[in-house]
PDB file of C-alpha atoms in Angstrom:
ATOM      1  CA  TYR A   1     127.280 116.503 136.114  1.00  0.00           C
ATOM      2  CA  ARG A   2     123.789 117.775 135.538  1.00  0.00           C
ATOM      3  CA  PHE A   3     120.747 115.526 135.673  1.00  0.00           C
ATOM      4  CA  SER A   4     117.153 116.344 134.917  1.00  0.00           C
ATOM      5  CA  PHE A   5     114.170 114.145 135.632  1.00  0.00           C
ATOM      6  CA  THR A   6     110.596 114.079 134.415  1.00  0.00           C
ATOM      7  CA  VAL A   7     107.905 112.410 136.477  1.00  0.00           C
ATOM      8  CA  VAL A   8     105.358 110.722 134.227  1.00  0.00           C
ATOM      9  CA  PRO A   9     102.328 108.910 135.648  1.00  0.00           C
ATOM     10  CA  LYS A  10     101.756 105.493 134.142  1.00  0.00           C
ATOM     11  CA  ALA A  11      98.290 104.547 132.984  1.00  0.00           C
ATOM     12  CA  VAL A  12      97.846 100.808 133.431  1.00  0.00           C
ATOM     13  CA  PRO A  13      95.254  99.017 131.308  1.00  0.00           C
ATOM     14  CA  THR A  14      92.683  97.139 133.349  1.00  0.00           C
ATOM     15  CA  GLN A  15      92.798  94.089 131.087  1.00  0.00           C
ATOM     16  CA  SER A  16      94.970  92.360 128.532  1.00  0.00           C
ATOM     17  CA  TYR A  17      93.796  92.329 124.922  1.00  0.00           C
ATOM     18  CA  LYS A  18      94.635  89.926 122.109  1.00  0.00           C
ATOM     19  CA  SER A  19      95.466  92.888 119.895  1.00  0.00           C
ATOM     20  CA  GLY A  20      97.745  95.884 120.068  1.00  0.00           C
ATOM     21  CA  VAL A  21     100.779  97.604 118.674  1.00  0.00           C
ATOM     22  CA  ARG A  22     104.477  96.809 118.704  1.00  0.00           C
ATOM     23  CA  GLY A  23     107.237  98.792 117.174  1.00  0.00           C
ATOM     24  CA  MET A  24     110.442 100.759 117.292  1.00  0.00           C
ATOM     25  CA  VAL A  25     111.443 104.347 118.047  1.00  0.00           C
ATOM     26  CA  LEU A  26     114.394 105.376 115.841  1.00  0.00           C
ATOM     27  CA  LEU A  27     116.657 108.463 115.738  1.00  0.00           C
ATOM     28  CA  GLY A  28     117.955 109.771 112.430  1.00  0.00           C
ATOM     29  CA  PRO A  29     119.793 111.083 110.601  1.00  0.00           C
ATOM     30  CA  THR A  30     122.898 110.138 112.547  1.00  0.00           C
ATOM     31  CA  CYS A  31     125.534 111.499 110.140  1.00  0.00           C
ATOM     32  CA  PRO A  32     125.676 114.972 108.545  1.00  0.00           C
ATOM     33  CA  VAL A  33     126.106 113.709 104.956  1.00  0.00           C
ATOM     34  CA  GLU A  34     124.191 110.843 103.426  1.00  0.00           C
ATOM     35  CA  ARG A  35     126.311 108.642 101.163  1.00  0.00           C
ATOM     36  CA  MET A  36     125.502 106.228  98.343  1.00  0.00           C
ATOM     37  CA  PRO A  37     125.732 103.395  99.044  1.00  0.00           C
ATOM     38  CA  PRO A  38     124.529 104.113 102.599  1.00  0.00           C
ATOM     39  CA  ASP A  39     127.173 103.903 105.327  1.00  0.00           C
ATOM     40  CA  PRO A  40     126.055 101.318 107.955  1.00  0.00           C
ATOM     41  CA  ALA A  41     127.600 103.509 110.656  1.00  0.00           C
ATOM     42  CA  CYS A  42     125.048 106.181 109.718  1.00  0.00           C
ATOM     43  CA  ALA A  43     121.952 103.987 110.080  1.00  0.00           C
ATOM     44  CA  GLU A  44     119.104 105.159 112.314  1.00  0.00           C
ATOM     45  CA  LYS A  45     119.711 104.415 115.982  1.00  0.00           C
ATOM     46  CA  PRO A  46     117.247 103.038 118.571  1.00  0.00           C
ATOM     47  CA  TYR A  47     115.824 105.546 121.051  1.00  0.00           C
ATOM     48  CA  ALA A  48     114.741 104.727 124.615  1.00  0.00           C
ATOM     49  CA  THR A  49     112.020 107.202 125.540  1.00  0.00           C
ATOM     50  CA  VAL A  50     108.460 107.611 126.833  1.00  0.00           C
ATOM     51  CA  VAL A  51     105.760 106.497 124.376  1.00  0.00           C
ATOM     52  CA  THR A  52     102.201 107.744 124.923  1.00  0.00           C
ATOM     53  CA  VAL A  53      99.185 106.132 123.251  1.00  0.00           C
ATOM     54  CA  TYR A  54      96.023 108.216 122.716  1.00  0.00           C
ATOM     55  CA  ARG A  55      92.705 107.117 121.284  1.00  0.00           C
ATOM     56  CA  THR A  56      92.314 109.098 118.073  1.00  0.00           C
ATOM     57  CA  GLY A  57      90.755 112.474 118.894  1.00  0.00           C
ATOM     58  CA  SER A  58      91.414 112.236 122.645  1.00  0.00           C
ATOM     59  CA  LYS A  59      93.825 114.431 124.593  1.00  0.00           C
ATOM     60  CA  SER A  60      93.922 111.992 127.535  1.00  0.00           C
ATOM     61  CA  PRO A  61      96.526 109.210 127.403  1.00  0.00           C
ATOM     62  CA  PHE A  62      95.185 105.673 127.044  1.00  0.00           C
ATOM     63  CA  ILE A  63      98.580 104.119 127.947  1.00  0.00           C
ATOM     64  CA  ILE A  64     101.950 105.630 128.859  1.00  0.00           C
ATOM     65  CA  GLY A  65     104.963 103.345 128.577  1.00  0.00           C
ATOM     66  CA  ASN A  66     108.529 103.248 127.355  1.00  0.00           C
ATOM     67  CA  SER A  67     110.613 102.019 124.487  1.00  0.00           C
ATOM     68  CA  ASN A  68     113.614 100.028 125.714  1.00  0.00           C
ATOM     69  CA  THR A  69     117.305 100.581 124.910  1.00  0.00           C
ATOM     70  CA  ALA A  70     116.775  98.743 121.624  1.00  0.00           C
ATOM     71  CA  GLY A  71     113.995 101.251 120.792  1.00  0.00           C
ATOM     72  CA  ALA A  72     111.312  98.510 121.034  1.00  0.00           C
ATOM     73  CA  PHE A  73     107.884  98.847 122.639  1.00  0.00           C
ATOM     74  CA  GLU A  74     104.671  96.826 122.792  1.00  0.00           C
ATOM     75  CA  PHE A  75     101.219  97.735 124.085  1.00  0.00           C
ATOM     76  CA  SER A  76      98.142  95.549 124.407  1.00  0.00           C
ATOM     77  CA  LEU A  77      95.170  97.557 123.036  1.00  0.00           C
ATOM     78  CA  PRO A  78      91.534  96.950 122.159  1.00  0.00           C
ATOM     79  CA  PRO A  79      90.626  97.366 118.484  1.00  0.00           C
ATOM     80  CA  GLY A  80      90.291 100.985 117.354  1.00  0.00           C
ATOM     81  CA  SER A  81      92.223 104.006 116.074  1.00  0.00           C
ATOM     82  CA  TYR A  82      95.144 105.432 118.059  1.00  0.00           C
ATOM     83  CA  THR A  83      97.875 108.055 117.861  1.00  0.00           C
ATOM     84  CA  LEU A  84     101.313 107.217 119.261  1.00  0.00           C
ATOM     85  CA  SER A  85     103.630 109.955 120.478  1.00  0.00           C
ATOM     86  CA  ALA A  86     107.270 109.495 121.509  1.00  0.00           C
ATOM     87  CA  LYS A  87     108.848 112.069 123.817  1.00  0.00           C
ATOM     88  CA  GLY A  88     111.696 113.999 122.250  1.00  0.00           C
ATOM     89  CA  GLY A  89     113.950 116.604 123.815  1.00  0.00           C
ATOM     90  CA  ASN A  90     113.193 120.257 124.520  1.00  0.00           C
ATOM     91  CA  THR A  91     114.238 121.157 120.981  1.00  0.00           C
ATOM     92  CA  LEU A  92     115.636 117.953 119.432  1.00  0.00           C
ATOM     93  CA  PRO A  93     115.083 115.191 118.773  1.00  0.00           C
ATOM     94  CA  ARG A  94     111.632 115.941 117.424  1.00  0.00           C
ATOM     95  CA  CYS A  95     109.457 112.818 117.113  1.00  0.00           C
ATOM     96  CA  ASN A  96     106.620 112.376 114.633  1.00  0.00           C
ATOM     97  CA  LYS A  97     103.189 111.355 115.873  1.00  0.00           C
ATOM     98  CA  THR A  98     102.103 108.071 114.323  1.00  0.00           C
ATOM     99  CA  ASP A  99      98.503 107.010 113.653  1.00  0.00           C
ATOM    100  CA  VAL A 100      97.646 103.321 113.828  1.00  0.00           C
ATOM    101  CA  ALA A 101      94.509 101.192 113.379  1.00  0.00           C
ATOM    102  CA  ILE A 102      94.264  98.152 115.652  1.00  0.00           C
ATOM    103  CA  VAL A 103      92.202  95.217 114.417  1.00  0.00           C
ATOM    104  CA  PRO A 104      90.927  92.297 116.538  1.00  0.00           C
ATOM    105  CA  ASP A 105      93.363  89.481 117.372  1.00  0.00           C
ATOM    106  CA  GLU A 106      96.398  91.136 115.680  1.00  0.00           C
ATOM    107  CA  TYR A 107      99.383  93.252 116.652  1.00  0.00           C
ATOM    108  CA  THR A 108     100.159  96.067 114.244  1.00  0.00           C
ATOM    109  CA  SER A 109     103.817  97.024 113.640  1.00  0.00           C
ATOM    110  CA  VAL A 110     104.877 100.685 113.514  1.00  0.00           C
ATOM    111  CA  THR A 111     108.051 102.745 113.496  1.00  0.00           C
ATOM    112  CA  ILE A 112     108.150 106.139 115.181  1.00  0.00           C
ATOM    113  CA  SER A 113     110.813 108.389 113.622  1.00  0.00           C
ATOM    114  CA  CYS A 114     112.599 111.048 115.626  1.00  0.00           C
ATOM    115  CA  ASP A 115     114.554 113.777 113.834  1.00  0.00           C
ATOM    116  CA  THR A 116     117.980 114.522 115.312  1.00  0.00           C
ATOM    117  CA  GLY A 117     118.332 117.759 113.366  1.00  0.00           C
ATOM    118  CA  ILE A 118     121.664 116.672 111.871  1.00  0.00           C
ATOM    119  CA  ARG A 119     121.951 117.967 108.318  1.00  0.00           C
TER     120      ARG A 119
END
């Protein structure tokens, strides 16, 4: 067996906000040929990975956390504009960065898509 580990420091917010983001990280495609009607066995799959939240325009993480085995994550954030980034592999999966606007007293829902490279 071969194991590799990545040490990632966690940034912990100093307070809890009444707003933020919640969402899913999904892997797809999961089958080499898409069929019509879609095959349920080929649906996107949840992805447990590191999710980093940046204030828009910043290179420093605001929060670093994880999606769980169901692909779900939730972060309490003050209102503003953010970019979410899920960690992919060295080559694949490749995850798209996702921009989100947080408004006061609401949680915004997002989906981060990660490309498996299957074609």
